[in-house]
Tab-separated table of C-alpha atoms in Angstrom:
chain	number	residue	atom	x	y	z
M	1	ASN	CA	0.016	-0.085	-0.030
M	2	ALA	CA	1.950	3.000	-1.302
M	3	GLY	CA	-0.624	5.655	-0.300
M	4	VAL	CA	-0.262	8.829	-2.355
M	5	THR	CA	2.626	9.026	-4.743
M	6	GLN	CA	3.728	11.988	-6.999
M	7	THR	CA	5.875	12.094	-10.113
M	8	PRO	CA	8.229	13.779	-10.665
M	9	LYS	CA	9.914	14.842	-7.461
M	10	PHE	CA	11.658	17.881	-8.889
M	11	ARG	CA	11.489	19.678	-12.241
M	12	VAL	CA	13.046	22.702	-13.774
M	13	LEU	CA	11.156	24.452	-16.615
M	14	LYS	CA	11.652	27.472	-18.794
M	15	THR	CA	8.963	30.022	-19.089
M	16	GLY	CA	6.500	28.997	-21.574
M	17	GLN	CA	7.168	25.273	-21.353
M	18	SER	CA	4.421	22.776	-20.512
M	19	MET	CA	4.471	19.856	-18.187
M	20	THR	CA	2.104	17.435	-16.313
M	21	LEU	CA	2.376	16.390	-12.825
M	22	LEU	CA	1.029	12.942	-11.931
M	23	CYS	CA	-0.672	11.948	-8.681
M	24	ALA	CA	-1.622	8.322	-7.976
M	25	GLN	CA	-3.354	6.862	-4.977
M	26	ASP	CA	-4.082	3.188	-4.222
M	27	MET	CA	-6.648	3.769	-1.418
M	28	ASN	CA	-9.672	3.839	-3.743
M	29	HIS	CA	-10.508	7.342	-2.592
M	30	GLU	CA	-13.114	9.317	-4.615
M	31	TYR	CA	-11.853	12.778	-3.507
M	32	MET	CA	-8.419	14.010	-4.741
M	33	TYR	CA	-6.752	17.490	-4.515
M	34	TRP	CA	-3.952	19.564	-5.753
M	35	TYR	CA	-2.365	22.176	-3.611
M	36	ARG	CA	0.546	24.592	-3.886
M	37	GLN	CA	2.717	25.692	-1.054
M	38	ASP	CA	4.564	28.916	-1.061
M	39	PRO	CA	6.522	30.754	1.738
M	40	GLY	CA	4.269	32.861	3.823
M	41	MET	CA	1.126	31.735	1.882
M	42	GLY	CA	0.513	28.322	3.348
M	43	LEU	CA	-1.094	25.586	1.226
M	44	ARG	CA	-3.651	26.757	-1.279
M	45	LEU	CA	-6.029	24.595	-3.152
M	46	ILE	CA	-5.680	24.722	-6.975
M	47	HIS	CA	-8.178	22.068	-8.158
M	48	TYR	CA	-9.925	19.125	-6.763
M	49	SER	CA	-12.002	16.046	-8.002
M	50	VAL	CA	-14.906	14.335	-6.319
M	51	GLY	CA	-14.730	11.296	-8.489
M	52	GLU	CA	-13.554	9.869	-11.795
M	53	GLY	CA	-14.325	12.227	-14.725
M	54	THR	CA	-15.116	15.155	-12.433
M	55	THR	CA	-13.078	18.125	-11.601
M	56	ALA	CA	-13.594	21.550	-9.831
M	57	LYS	CA	-11.738	24.757	-9.320
M	58	GLY	CA	-10.117	25.723	-5.961
M	59	GLU	CA	-8.805	28.912	-4.682
M	60	VAL	CA	-5.956	29.482	-7.276
M	61	PRO	CA	-6.915	27.670	-10.481
M	62	ASP	CA	-5.516	30.092	-13.075
M	63	GLY	CA	-2.814	28.761	-15.303
M	64	TYR	CA	-3.464	25.076	-14.387
M	65	ASN	CA	-5.701	22.327	-15.855
M	66	VAL	CA	-6.600	18.988	-14.427
M	67	SER	CA	-7.935	15.674	-15.503
M	68	ARG	CA	-9.223	12.588	-13.621
M	69	LEU	CA	-9.607	9.867	-16.283
M	70	LYS	CA	-9.032	7.125	-13.840
M	71	LYS	CA	-10.096	7.002	-10.244
M	72	GLN	CA	-6.586	6.349	-8.981
M	73	ASN	CA	-4.873	9.187	-10.929
M	74	PHE	CA	-5.186	12.946	-10.866
M	75	LEU	CA	-3.168	14.962	-13.318
M	76	LEU	CA	-2.097	18.616	-13.000
M	77	GLY	CA	-1.118	20.376	-16.185
M	78	LEU	CA	0.781	23.639	-16.808
M	79	GLU	CA	0.254	24.582	-20.428
M	80	SER	CA	2.589	27.625	-20.409
M	81	ALA	CA	4.768	27.808	-17.319
M	82	ALA	CA	5.343	31.125	-15.666
M	83	PRO	CA	7.946	32.116	-12.920
M	84	SER	CA	4.957	32.703	-10.588
M	85	GLN	CA	4.239	29.051	-10.736
M	86	THR	CA	7.504	28.152	-9.041
M	87	SER	CA	6.276	26.285	-5.923
M	88	VAL	CA	5.989	23.020	-4.250
M	89	TYR	CA	2.913	21.051	-5.337
M	90	PHE	CA	1.197	18.591	-3.130
M	91	CYS	CA	-1.454	16.058	-4.091
M	92	ALA	CA	-3.871	14.519	-1.569
M	93	SER	CA	-6.711	12.062	-1.465
M	94	ARG	CA	-9.472	11.740	1.122
M	95	THR	CA	-11.372	9.040	2.937
M	96	PRO	CA	-15.193	9.043	2.352
M	97	GLY	CA	-17.561	11.393	4.187
M	98	GLN	CA	-17.375	15.086	4.805
M	99	GLY	CA	-15.361	14.326	7.966
M	100	GLY	CA	-12.773	12.334	6.056
M	101	THR	CA	-8.968	12.407	6.607
M	102	GLN	CA	-6.719	13.704	3.907
M	103	TYR	CA	-3.527	11.864	3.019
M	104	PHE	CA	-0.790	13.776	1.278
M	105	GLY	CA	1.875	12.800	-1.324
M	106	PRO	CA	5.593	13.759	-0.791
M	107	GLY	CA	5.383	16.831	-3.073
M	108	THR	CA	6.858	18.006	-6.401
M	109	ARG	CA	9.314	20.989	-6.431
M	110	LEU	CA	8.858	22.976	-9.491
M	111	LEU	CA	11.187	25.751	-10.576
M	112	VAL	CA	10.280	27.961	-13.491
M	113	LEU	CA	13.093	30.070	-14.877
I	1	LYS	CA	-14.476	32.757	3.093
I	2	GLN	CA	-12.783	30.671	5.754
I	3	GLU	CA	-9.620	31.937	7.211
I	4	VAL	CA	-7.315	30.016	9.435
I	5	THR	CA	-4.734	31.672	11.754
I	6	GLN	CA	-2.001	30.042	13.660
I	7	ILE	CA	-0.204	31.558	16.597
I	8	PRO	CA	2.663	31.842	17.178
I	9	ALA	CA	4.382	31.883	13.804
I	10	ALA	CA	7.554	30.370	15.383
I	11	LEU	CA	8.365	28.820	18.765
I	12	SER	CA	11.741	27.842	20.300
I	13	VAL	CA	11.689	25.874	23.527
I	14	PRO	CA	14.204	23.817	25.588
I	15	GLU	CA	13.803	19.990	25.492
I	16	GLY	CA	11.279	18.678	28.074
I	17	GLU	CA	9.024	21.659	28.120
I	18	ASN	CA	5.183	21.333	27.563
I	19	LEU	CA	3.894	23.595	24.942
I	20	VAL	CA	0.686	24.786	23.214
I	21	LEU	CA	0.141	25.753	19.564
I	22	ASN	CA	-2.964	27.798	18.724
I	23	CYS	CA	-5.220	27.660	15.722
I	24	SER	CA	-8.344	29.900	15.118
I	25	PHE	CA	-10.823	29.894	12.292
I	26	THR	CA	-13.525	32.359	11.139
I	27	ASP	CA	-16.293	30.062	10.034
I	28	SER	CA	-17.584	27.621	12.597
I	29	ALA	CA	-19.417	25.528	10.005
I	30	ILE	CA	-16.700	22.938	9.714
I	31	TYR	CA	-16.868	19.119	9.405
I	32	ASN	CA	-13.436	18.553	11.120
I	33	LEU	CA	-10.126	19.945	12.106
I	34	GLN	CA	-6.828	18.312	11.342
I	35	TRP	CA	-3.324	18.926	12.672
I	36	PHE	CA	-0.393	18.074	10.418
I	37	ARG	CA	3.334	17.969	10.783
I	38	GLN	CA	5.651	18.852	7.991
I	39	ASP	CA	9.440	18.319	8.143
I	40	PRO	CA	11.671	20.466	5.867
I	41	GLY	CA	11.442	19.440	2.313
I	42	LYS	CA	8.871	16.830	3.039
I	43	GLY	CA	5.126	16.251	2.741
I	44	LEU	CA	2.467	16.530	5.389
I	45	THR	CA	1.800	13.902	8.006
I	46	SER	CA	-1.480	13.858	9.743
I	47	LEU	CA	-1.148	13.911	13.452
I	48	LEU	CA	-4.693	14.276	14.828
I	49	LEU	CA	-8.205	14.776	13.378
I	50	ILE	CA	-11.048	16.058	15.426
I	51	GLN	CA	-14.553	15.738	14.083
I	52	SER	CA	-16.896	18.643	14.585
I	53	SER	CA	-18.883	16.709	17.155
I	54	GLN	CA	-15.704	16.026	19.282
I	55	ARG	CA	-13.933	18.242	21.817
I	56	GLU	CA	-10.469	16.526	21.808
I	57	GLN	CA	-8.341	13.783	20.521
I	58	THR	CA	-5.074	12.289	21.983
I	59	SER	CA	-2.229	10.439	20.522
I	60	GLY	CA	0.723	9.726	22.681
I	61	ARG	CA	2.280	13.014	23.807
I	62	LEU	CA	-0.129	15.047	21.680
I	63	ASN	CA	-3.514	16.370	22.600
I	64	ALA	CA	-5.682	18.472	20.388
I	65	SER	CA	-8.756	20.284	21.513
I	66	LEU	CA	-11.503	21.855	19.507
I	67	ASP	CA	-14.000	24.619	20.549
I	68	LYS	CA	-16.027	24.995	17.377
I	69	SER	CA	-18.376	27.851	18.776
I	70	SER	CA	-15.384	30.011	19.403
I	71	GLY	CA	-13.449	28.987	16.402
I	72	ARG	CA	-10.392	27.724	18.202
I	73	SER	CA	-8.237	24.638	18.535
I	74	THR	CA	-5.069	23.912	20.478
I	75	LEU	CA	-2.331	21.360	20.003
I	76	TYR	CA	-0.674	20.462	23.285
I	77	ILE	CA	2.676	18.677	23.196
I	78	ALA	CA	3.907	17.198	26.393
I	79	ALA	CA	7.609	16.715	27.282
I	80	SER	CA	8.800	18.046	24.001
I	81	GLN	CA	11.918	16.418	22.295
I	82	PRO	CA	14.290	17.586	19.641
I	83	GLY	CA	12.579	15.266	17.232
I	84	ASP	CA	9.421	17.275	17.572
I	85	SER	CA	11.075	20.046	15.628
I	86	ALA	CA	8.955	20.705	12.533
I	87	THR	CA	6.230	22.926	11.174
I	88	TYR	CA	2.815	22.269	12.535
I	89	LEU	CA	-0.174	23.051	10.316
I	90	CYS	CA	-3.811	23.369	11.321
I	91	ALA	CA	-6.496	22.751	8.726
I	92	VAL	CA	-10.325	22.891	8.750
I	93	MET	CA	-12.607	20.970	6.435
I	94	GLY	CA	-15.679	22.696	5.039
I	95	GLU	CA	-17.792	21.538	2.164
I	96	GLY	CA	-15.120	18.945	1.125
I	97	LYS	CA	-12.217	21.256	1.125
I	98	LEU	CA	-9.373	21.918	3.554
I	99	THR	CA	-8.293	25.402	4.447
I	100	PHE	CA	-4.907	25.742	5.974
I	101	GLY	CA	-3.253	28.029	8.415
I	102	GLN	CA	0.272	29.209	7.666
I	103	GLY	CA	1.772	26.994	10.314
I	104	THR	CA	3.879	27.327	13.459
I	105	ILE	CA	7.638	26.465	13.107
I	106	LEU	CA	8.651	24.645	16.219
I	107	THR	CA	12.306	24.267	17.337
I	108	VAL	CA	13.083	22.121	20.422
I	109	HIS	CA	16.650	22.530	21.460
I	110	PRO	CA	18.558	20.007	23.560
């Protein structure tokens, strides 16, 4: 049982390049989330999904797209990276029910030059 | 919009001291409150989760309380150890989404 895994662990991009971050969970959770963590800003929700084939915007969705084609995977895409997207990205999944517990992946460090 | 505030932003204590970390939130319509630990360069580890109907949860040397009506939670760490040094994050769950505080950086020195 690997929990929540993220790929890659670290990436450097040039402004304007695109990339996809992959999140996978093996706990059969319906809910999955993408956050970004920046110094002094805490964790902020980018997008989330309440089940396969569904996605919704969070607090800071601009510049990102997501897809949930399979229940176990949640992809975060950057179509045209900007230096403001330099951050640490965390994925999480949640146990059922409104009072569920969130489990986090180890994070992806992204540097956009 | 839910806002979560953690006080203090940083705390440095000698080993063995008991300490309290504070978390406050503006909207009391929450489903649960969760305390996390984050080590430098690492992900988040869940420490304690308190459902909205509960008043406290305990795990080892950690005790978290919740007063939903006043919008406050505290994390009590007994007999602190250098290994407790980390950032502690408080987060509240509302309508399927977590809102995080900015964290308290704890340093326990020998």
